[in-house]
mmCIF file of C-alpha atoms in Angstrom:
data_model
loop_
_atom_site.group_PDB
_atom_site.id
_atom_site.type_symbol
_atom_site.label_atom_id
_atom_site.label_comp_id
_atom_site.label_asym_id
_atom_site.label_seq_id
_atom_site.Cartn_x
_atom_site.Cartn_y
_atom_site.Cartn_z
ATOM 1 C CA UNK A 1 172.442 44.043 -36.544
ATOM 2 C CA UNK A 2 171.758 43.681 -32.334
ATOM 3 C CA UNK A 3 172.699 46.445 -29.821
ATOM 4 C CA UNK A 4 175.696 46.242 -27.837
ATOM 5 C CA UNK A 5 174.541 45.463 -23.563
ATOM 6 C CA UNK A 6 174.737 48.359 -21.296
ATOM 7 C CA UNK A 7 177.896 47.417 -19.089
ATOM 8 C CA UNK A 8 178.382 50.795 -18.121
ATOM 9 C CA UNK A 9 176.558 53.941 -17.366
ATOM 10 C CA UNK A 10 179.256 55.058 -19.719
ATOM 11 C CA UNK A 11 176.931 52.930 -22.908
ATOM 12 C CA UNK A 12 173.753 54.924 -21.649
ATOM 13 C CA UNK A 13 172.844 57.162 -24.280
ATOM 14 C CA UNK A 14 170.892 59.997 -21.468
ATOM 15 C CA UNK A 15 174.696 59.584 -19.810
ATOM 16 C CA UNK A 16 176.729 60.607 -23.690
ATOM 17 C CA UNK A 17 174.134 63.206 -24.412
ATOM 18 C CA UNK A 18 174.438 64.255 -20.578
ATOM 19 C CA UNK A 19 178.503 64.490 -20.988
ATOM 20 C CA UNK A 20 178.226 65.741 -24.626
ATOM 21 C CA UNK A 21 176.212 68.745 -23.737
ATOM 22 C CA UNK A 22 178.481 69.193 -20.516
ATOM 23 C CA UNK A 23 181.124 69.247 -22.505
ATOM 24 C CA UNK A 24 179.835 71.517 -25.295
ATOM 25 C CA UNK A 25 178.403 74.012 -21.809
ATOM 26 C CA UNK A 26 182.336 74.281 -20.641
ATOM 27 C CA UNK A 27 183.645 75.414 -23.779
ATOM 28 C CA UNK A 28 180.525 77.982 -24.600
ATOM 29 C CA UNK A 29 181.043 79.052 -20.929
ATOM 30 C CA UNK A 30 184.331 79.958 -21.646
ATOM 31 C CA UNK A 31 183.506 83.315 -23.091
ATOM 32 C CA UNK A 32 181.387 84.501 -20.123
ATOM 33 C CA UNK A 33 182.319 87.495 -18.583
ATOM 34 C CA UNK A 34 185.348 86.856 -15.679
ATOM 35 C CA UNK A 35 183.078 89.153 -13.609
ATOM 36 C CA UNK A 36 180.100 85.882 -13.712
ATOM 37 C CA UNK A 37 183.537 83.486 -13.260
ATOM 38 C CA UNK A 38 181.893 82.316 -9.740
ATOM 39 C CA UNK A 39 178.498 82.787 -10.426
ATOM 40 C CA UNK A 40 176.940 82.149 -13.634
ATOM 41 C CA UNK A 41 180.055 80.208 -15.119
ATOM 42 C CA UNK A 42 180.651 78.233 -11.718
ATOM 43 C CA UNK A 43 177.102 77.314 -11.815
ATOM 44 C CA UNK A 44 176.326 76.088 -15.315
ATOM 45 C CA UNK A 45 179.372 73.674 -15.081
ATOM 46 C CA UNK A 46 178.378 72.382 -11.755
ATOM 47 C CA UNK A 47 175.236 71.653 -12.390
ATOM 48 C CA UNK A 48 176.012 70.341 -15.713
ATOM 49 C CA UNK A 49 178.673 67.753 -15.271
ATOM 50 C CA UNK A 50 176.925 66.779 -11.862
ATOM 51 C CA UNK A 51 174.107 64.898 -14.385
ATOM 52 C CA UNK A 52 176.822 62.697 -15.180
ATOM 53 C CA UNK A 53 178.373 62.116 -11.312
ATOM 54 C CA UNK A 54 174.966 61.413 -10.283
ATOM 55 C CA UNK A 55 174.224 59.070 -13.475
ATOM 56 C CA UNK A 56 177.391 56.942 -12.290
ATOM 57 C CA UNK A 57 176.490 56.836 -8.757
ATOM 58 C CA UNK A 58 173.295 55.608 -9.953
ATOM 59 C CA UNK A 59 174.379 53.139 -12.529
ATOM 60 C CA UNK A 60 176.494 51.348 -9.117
ATOM 61 C CA UNK A 61 173.603 51.707 -7.039
ATOM 62 C CA UNK A 62 171.159 49.356 -8.958
ATOM 63 C CA UNK A 63 171.211 46.843 -6.241
ATOM 64 C CA UNK A 64 168.731 49.133 -4.609
ATOM 65 C CA UNK A 65 165.451 50.486 -6.615
ATOM 66 C CA UNK A 66 165.089 53.267 -3.845
ATOM 67 C CA UNK A 67 168.783 54.226 -4.332
ATOM 68 C CA UNK A 68 168.592 53.511 -7.730
ATOM 69 C CA UNK A 69 166.028 55.799 -8.468
ATOM 70 C CA UNK A 70 166.938 58.835 -5.794
ATOM 71 C CA UNK A 71 169.965 59.505 -7.620
ATOM 72 C CA UNK A 72 168.360 59.229 -10.705
ATOM 73 C CA UNK A 73 165.904 61.964 -9.328
ATOM 74 C CA UNK A 74 169.050 63.854 -8.444
ATOM 75 C CA UNK A 75 170.276 63.930 -12.037
ATOM 76 C CA UNK A 76 166.535 65.068 -13.172
ATOM 77 C CA UNK A 77 166.777 68.176 -10.722
ATOM 78 C CA UNK A 78 170.585 68.832 -11.915
ATOM 79 C CA UNK A 79 169.210 69.033 -15.684
ATOM 80 C CA UNK A 80 166.539 71.493 -15.035
ATOM 81 C CA UNK A 81 169.142 73.209 -12.825
ATOM 82 C CA UNK A 82 171.183 73.854 -15.864
ATOM 83 C CA UNK A 83 168.312 74.572 -18.078
ATOM 84 C CA UNK A 84 167.649 77.460 -15.733
ATOM 85 C CA UNK A 85 170.905 78.603 -15.968
ATOM 86 C CA UNK A 86 171.123 78.102 -19.816
ATOM 87 C CA UNK A 87 168.033 80.603 -19.958
ATOM 88 C CA UNK A 88 169.588 83.095 -17.613
ATOM 89 C CA UNK A 89 173.402 82.669 -19.698
ATOM 90 C CA UNK A 90 170.762 83.563 -22.817
ATOM 91 C CA UNK A 91 168.902 86.657 -20.773
ATOM 92 C CA UNK A 92 172.418 88.148 -20.255
ATOM 93 C CA UNK A 93 173.854 87.617 -23.821
ATOM 94 C CA UNK A 94 176.029 85.451 -22.598
ATOM 95 C CA UNK A 95 174.800 82.775 -24.995
ATOM 96 C CA UNK A 96 173.051 83.247 -28.207
ATOM 97 C CA UNK A 97 169.142 82.492 -28.176
ATOM 98 C CA UNK A 98 170.620 79.696 -30.981
ATOM 99 C CA UNK A 99 172.532 77.609 -28.786
ATOM 100 C CA UNK A 100 170.099 78.527 -25.967
ATOM 101 C CA UNK A 101 167.817 76.543 -27.743
ATOM 102 C CA UNK A 102 169.919 73.962 -28.585
ATOM 103 C CA UNK A 103 170.801 73.070 -25.020
ATOM 104 C CA UNK A 104 167.624 73.470 -23.269
ATOM 105 C CA UNK A 105 166.344 71.170 -25.575
ATOM 106 C CA UNK A 106 169.048 68.722 -25.428
ATOM 107 C CA UNK A 107 168.176 68.520 -22.261
ATOM 108 C CA UNK A 108 164.902 67.954 -22.570
ATOM 109 C CA UNK A 109 166.025 65.568 -23.920
ATOM 110 C CA UNK A 110 167.999 64.047 -21.027
ATOM 111 C CA UNK A 111 164.752 64.554 -18.257
ATOM 112 C CA UNK A 112 162.851 62.792 -21.092
ATOM 113 C CA UNK A 113 165.208 60.008 -20.572
ATOM 114 C CA UNK A 114 165.304 59.713 -16.915
ATOM 115 C CA UNK A 115 161.973 60.541 -16.382
ATOM 116 C CA UNK A 116 161.464 57.066 -18.510
ATOM 117 C CA UNK A 117 164.353 55.151 -16.137
ATOM 118 C CA UNK A 118 161.851 56.944 -12.937
ATOM 119 C CA UNK A 119 159.091 55.191 -13.939
ATOM 120 C CA UNK A 120 160.359 51.661 -14.973
ATOM 121 C CA UNK A 121 163.525 51.221 -13.179
ATOM 122 C CA UNK A 122 163.355 47.821 -13.275
ATOM 123 C CA UNK A 123 165.553 46.892 -16.402
ATOM 124 C CA UNK A 124 168.331 48.884 -15.064
ATOM 125 C CA UNK A 125 168.619 47.378 -11.503
ATOM 126 C CA UNK A 126 170.682 44.325 -11.242
ATOM 127 C CA UNK A 127 169.460 40.938 -11.066
ATOM 128 C CA UNK A 128 169.747 39.610 -7.385
ATOM 129 C CA UNK A 129 170.857 36.200 -6.704
ATOM 130 C CA UNK A 130 169.493 34.311 -3.579
ATOM 131 C CA UNK A 131 172.671 31.846 -3.348
ATOM 132 C CA UNK A 132 175.044 32.140 0.272
ATOM 133 C CA UNK A 133 178.170 30.790 -0.881
ATOM 134 C CA UNK A 134 180.848 31.831 1.009
ATOM 135 C CA UNK A 135 183.299 34.670 0.032
#
């Protein structure tokens, strides 16, 4: 069985994992205390969604390796920030240890995928055509 070619950032396994994790965080964070709405709840939702948003931006910047890698670095930072918010949520008893471990582990996998893409961006870059035909 042959793999389908990747046509969009949505086809990337790392994106799919990040999107699913962000949705899981959204659902779990609904149970956070109301007084945390503008602190932990907002921050963990923002950083987890930002991994996905930055990946979409990175995908559109594949013409230029430096821009692509810079956006992937932003993804990596947001994923690490999300892990920090997960730790806080567990320590504050807003998330169970089990849920926290599961999410943290998922973000370790996401980070691994991002680090691999950053270390070896060439397969993901758009191939440049050097024709100068009129537009």
